[in-house]
């Protein structure tokens, strides 16, 4: 009964909404024009990066807070170490991981740098870093995490704190996150570099905290 | 000034995390004290000079994101900070040093408050989505932190409810952006007219339903009692007193703001929130009267009291309805925080949480019981409390428009509240069984609850200032 | 129907499927997946509908990137809770209504 109702409701919703989409007039505001017009004073050349770090940089600031928060919640829940019996990593995988990890770090740096004028940026770079950590963990070259020590916590929160510090520093000169156009470039690069490291650590942490096994120490 | 209300909690939350597990209490206290001061300063600035706008990045909407503090936001900010500081003092005394719930308690509270303050100040629909998620995930984390299987299950139920709620809200925002090319509330308000395409009506409906789910309006209340009843007392107090009000605030903000042309043209649909609110009052009170465990009783009382907030929607066209709603939000916020805190103290002292096990506490813990009673007075709506002021104004407005049924619901709801409050008080005044043990508890626990309960009653005497603040646009 | 509208329509279907999944599925991992399907649906509507006339708009693209990160955070949190529940109870389901 419940099943039938939910399925019927969902089907009606789909038909109604797609119908409404089909006879929709064009939007009266075209923000892409405003983005292009202000791109030169944003400090970067790629429009998506400009929106993410400048025009709507505040969204990104809060979003990093959400990600850091998720990691803190996982730490706060307290995960019992369960003994996962995992087959020992093969030497081939280990050799491959040893080879791939440095390359992935190089790729991450490239992605970070290229973000200013092409698709890329801190998130993509951080994700590649995190993937390298996960790969090393799966190859049993990197242990899972217990509760993080001070240095690790500094790495996890550092990117967010740099972002927060820049945002607050600019507040004293005008508005929150109001970069002076000529300094916007290096400020955004500073924020993105910090974010790359922290995002890599946080994303890796989301995995390594959940998958740690007995006796590992970070 | 208003920006610091967002940055400060983010800062002390991150530094508390850096300091490590169980640390950061004093940092949090200092931050909360500063926030309280900022909220009062912002409110007086707004009363004196009208709403304040801060264009983040200097761009201005619709390209950038605007923060706007008007009377409504300032009032909610004030309520949040007024409850947060005494609650933090209470929490510090409540948790033992080695309590697993306290490991990352302060960072979570900091992010939660940052989410709340950011939500109250944001004038951008998509940015509000991010603040909703910050708030929701922090709240789920606080429910789950260091808990057993029941708490984890409650947290998961809460998580799914809050995620589906914000998912529906996000789809609504996506449709609005598709239709108008902007998500700035102030740019949208003149654009959305009664002749808006069907898509915009669907978007509005999605956002409202999503937010009602997050406010736990009947029949979406299923997740609230286990989460609020199962969490540690300071967390229950924070969630019941302010977190559920955030999504209510948003419904109100959208209803009288960008969607006002739609709600004016909606006809009888405006009665739907009020109908659900009335059902919430009856159902929540009934469950509170039946509840065996003290904290479940208080959690169901929250379901009922949230119902009153939705009674104002058919009346919003007339002046004063908004004020009545915010007064009820204050009354319930202060009283419910006090009630959960008092309950936490009682549970700590008696070592159990059944209503039936409270016999004799009146004699042993008069301050805590008095706090519970004062909070009960506000919930019942007896004079001179702020609850009385809110309900009185609601009844007056309803009668002036001949909506007898709303006045009737308010009166019956007050009587039902009296039944469950007196159930607890009567039990507390019974003679203690010979074998009962009452462990001594820190004085701080008793007095912080008392301060908030007294505030909920005394606010009734200073209601004019609050109503004046809410009216500023 | 332009490509953008097609994406948006698929997004609506995914969203509806996801909501139905969250409501109907008992196994918590499936429910988390359903939540992700729902989120992806909303993201598709956001980028598809806004760019239905074929002109690229970086604003919804950036919003979706923000949304994806938020969804990752929520998913990780949900997985951690499910795993904790499994450690404590040995089940990957929520207990039936324990409330009256």
PDB file of N, CA, C and O in Angstrom, chain A residues 52 56-66 160 163-164 167 176-177, chain B residues 7 10:
ATOM      1  N   UNK A  52      33.380  30.461  -7.840  1.00  0.00           N
ATOM      2  CA  UNK A  52      33.609  29.666  -6.624  1.00  0.00           C
ATOM      3  C   UNK A  52      34.430  30.417  -5.586  1.00  0.00           C
ATOM      4  O   UNK A  52      34.148  30.339  -4.401  1.00  0.00           O
ATOM      5  N   UNK A  56      30.966  34.114  -5.478  1.00  0.00           N
ATOM      6  CA  UNK A  56      30.236  33.371  -4.457  1.00  0.00           C
ATOM      7  C   UNK A  56      31.212  32.633  -3.537  1.00  0.00           C
ATOM      8  O   UNK A  56      30.943  31.504  -3.109  1.00  0.00           O
ATOM      9  N   UNK A  57      32.334  33.283  -3.238  1.00  0.00           N
ATOM     10  CA  UNK A  57      33.354  32.657  -2.399  1.00  0.00           C
ATOM     11  C   UNK A  57      32.825  32.297  -1.011  1.00  0.00           C
ATOM     12  O   UNK A  57      33.284  31.353  -0.383  1.00  0.00           O
ATOM     13  N   UNK A  58      31.814  33.032  -0.563  1.00  0.00           N
ATOM     14  CA  UNK A  58      31.254  32.792   0.762  1.00  0.00           C
ATOM     15  C   UNK A  58      30.582  31.421   0.834  1.00  0.00           C
ATOM     16  O   UNK A  58      30.688  30.724   1.853  1.00  0.00           O
ATOM     17  N   UNK A  59      29.922  31.017  -0.257  1.00  0.00           N
ATOM     18  CA  UNK A  59      29.364  29.653  -0.327  1.00  0.00           C
ATOM     19  C   UNK A  59      30.463  28.624  -0.098  1.00  0.00           C
ATOM     20  O   UNK A  59      30.294  27.653   0.638  1.00  0.00           O
ATOM     21  N   UNK A  60      31.604  28.863  -0.781  1.00  0.00           N
ATOM     22  CA  UNK A  60      32.705  27.909  -0.698  1.00  0.00           C
ATOM     23  C   UNK A  60      33.275  27.866   0.718  1.00  0.00           C
ATOM     24  O   UNK A  60      33.596  26.792   1.231  1.00  0.00           O
ATOM     25  N   UNK A  61      33.358  29.040   1.356  1.00  0.00           N
ATOM     26  CA  UNK A  61      33.851  29.086   2.742  1.00  0.00           C
ATOM     27  C   UNK A  61      32.982  28.205   3.642  1.00  0.00           C
ATOM     28  O   UNK A  61      33.480  27.372   4.412  1.00  0.00           O
ATOM     29  N   UNK A  62      31.662  28.346   3.517  1.00  0.00           N
ATOM     30  CA  UNK A  62      30.759  27.554   4.357  1.00  0.00           C
ATOM     31  C   UNK A  62      30.816  26.072   3.985  1.00  0.00           C
ATOM     32  O   UNK A  62      30.658  25.200   4.834  1.00  0.00           O
ATOM     33  N   UNK A  63      31.039  25.820   2.691  1.00  0.00           N
ATOM     34  CA  UNK A  63      31.086  24.439   2.241  1.00  0.00           C
ATOM     35  C   UNK A  63      32.295  23.712   2.824  1.00  0.00           C
ATOM     36  O   UNK A  63      32.205  22.542   3.215  1.00  0.00           O
ATOM     37  N   UNK A  64      33.441  24.416   2.925  1.00  0.00           N
ATOM     38  CA  UNK A  64      34.607  23.803   3.563  1.00  0.00           C
ATOM     39  C   UNK A  64      34.294  23.525   5.029  1.00  0.00           C
ATOM     40  O   UNK A  64      34.691  22.503   5.597  1.00  0.00           O
ATOM     41  N   UNK A  65      33.545  24.466   5.638  1.00  0.00           N
ATOM     42  CA  UNK A  65      33.142  24.245   7.028  1.00  0.00           C
ATOM     43  C   UNK A  65      32.308  22.962   7.131  1.00  0.00           C
ATOM     44  O   UNK A  65      32.484  22.175   8.061  1.00  0.00           O
ATOM     45  N   UNK A  66      31.417  22.740   6.159  1.00  0.00           N
ATOM     46  CA  UNK A  66      30.582  21.530   6.186  1.00  0.00           C
ATOM     47  C   UNK A  66      31.465  20.283   6.113  1.00  0.00           C
ATOM     48  O   UNK A  66      31.268  19.310   6.860  1.00  0.00           O
ATOM     49  N   UNK A 160      40.973  25.702   5.946  1.00  0.00           N
ATOM     50  CA  UNK A 160      39.792  26.473   6.323  1.00  0.00           C
ATOM     51  C   UNK A 160      40.196  27.731   7.090  1.00  0.00           C
ATOM     52  O   UNK A 160      39.652  28.818   6.856  1.00  0.00           O
ATOM     53  N   UNK A 163      41.588  30.397   4.754  1.00  0.00           N
ATOM     54  CA  UNK A 163      40.454  30.999   4.048  1.00  0.00           C
ATOM     55  C   UNK A 163      39.742  32.000   4.967  1.00  0.00           C
ATOM     56  O   UNK A 163      39.462  33.161   4.597  1.00  0.00           O
ATOM     57  N   UNK A 164      39.489  31.556   6.184  1.00  0.00           N
ATOM     58  CA  UNK A 164      38.786  32.395   7.161  1.00  0.00           C
ATOM     59  C   UNK A 164      39.601  33.644   7.476  1.00  0.00           C
ATOM     60  O   UNK A 164      39.053  34.755   7.568  1.00  0.00           O
ATOM     61  N   UNK A 167      39.440  36.036   4.549  1.00  0.00           N
ATOM     62  CA  UNK A 167      38.104  36.643   4.500  1.00  0.00           C
ATOM     63  C   UNK A 167      37.963  37.714   5.567  1.00  0.00           C
ATOM     64  O   UNK A 167      37.492  38.829   5.310  1.00  0.00           O
ATOM     65  N   UNK A 176      33.461  41.506   3.572  1.00  0.00           N
ATOM     66  CA  UNK A 176      33.955  40.144   3.689  1.00  0.00           C
ATOM     67  C   UNK A 176      34.339  39.651   2.290  1.00  0.00           C
ATOM     68  O   UNK A 176      33.563  39.789   1.341  1.00  0.00           O
ATOM     69  N   UNK A 177      35.561  39.085   2.171  1.00  0.00           N
ATOM     70  CA  UNK A 177      36.013  38.496   0.908  1.00  0.00           C
ATOM     71  C   UNK A 177      36.059  39.487  -0.248  1.00  0.00           C
ATOM     72  O   UNK A 177      35.958  39.111  -1.401  1.00  0.00           O
TER      73      UNK A 177
ATOM     74  N   UNK B   7      31.512  34.727  11.666  1.00  0.00           N
ATOM     75  CA  UNK B   7      32.932  34.366  11.705  1.00  0.00           C
ATOM     76  C   UNK B   7      33.366  33.881  13.087  1.00  0.00           C
ATOM     77  O   UNK B   7      34.143  32.935  13.198  1.00  0.00           O
ATOM     78  N   UNK B  10      32.691  30.229  13.815  1.00  0.00           N
ATOM     79  CA  UNK B  10      33.544  29.404  12.945  1.00  0.00           C
ATOM     80  C   UNK B  10      34.961  29.376  13.502  1.00  0.00           C
ATOM     81  O   UNK B  10      35.617  28.331  13.539  1.00  0.00           O
TER      82      UNK B  10
END
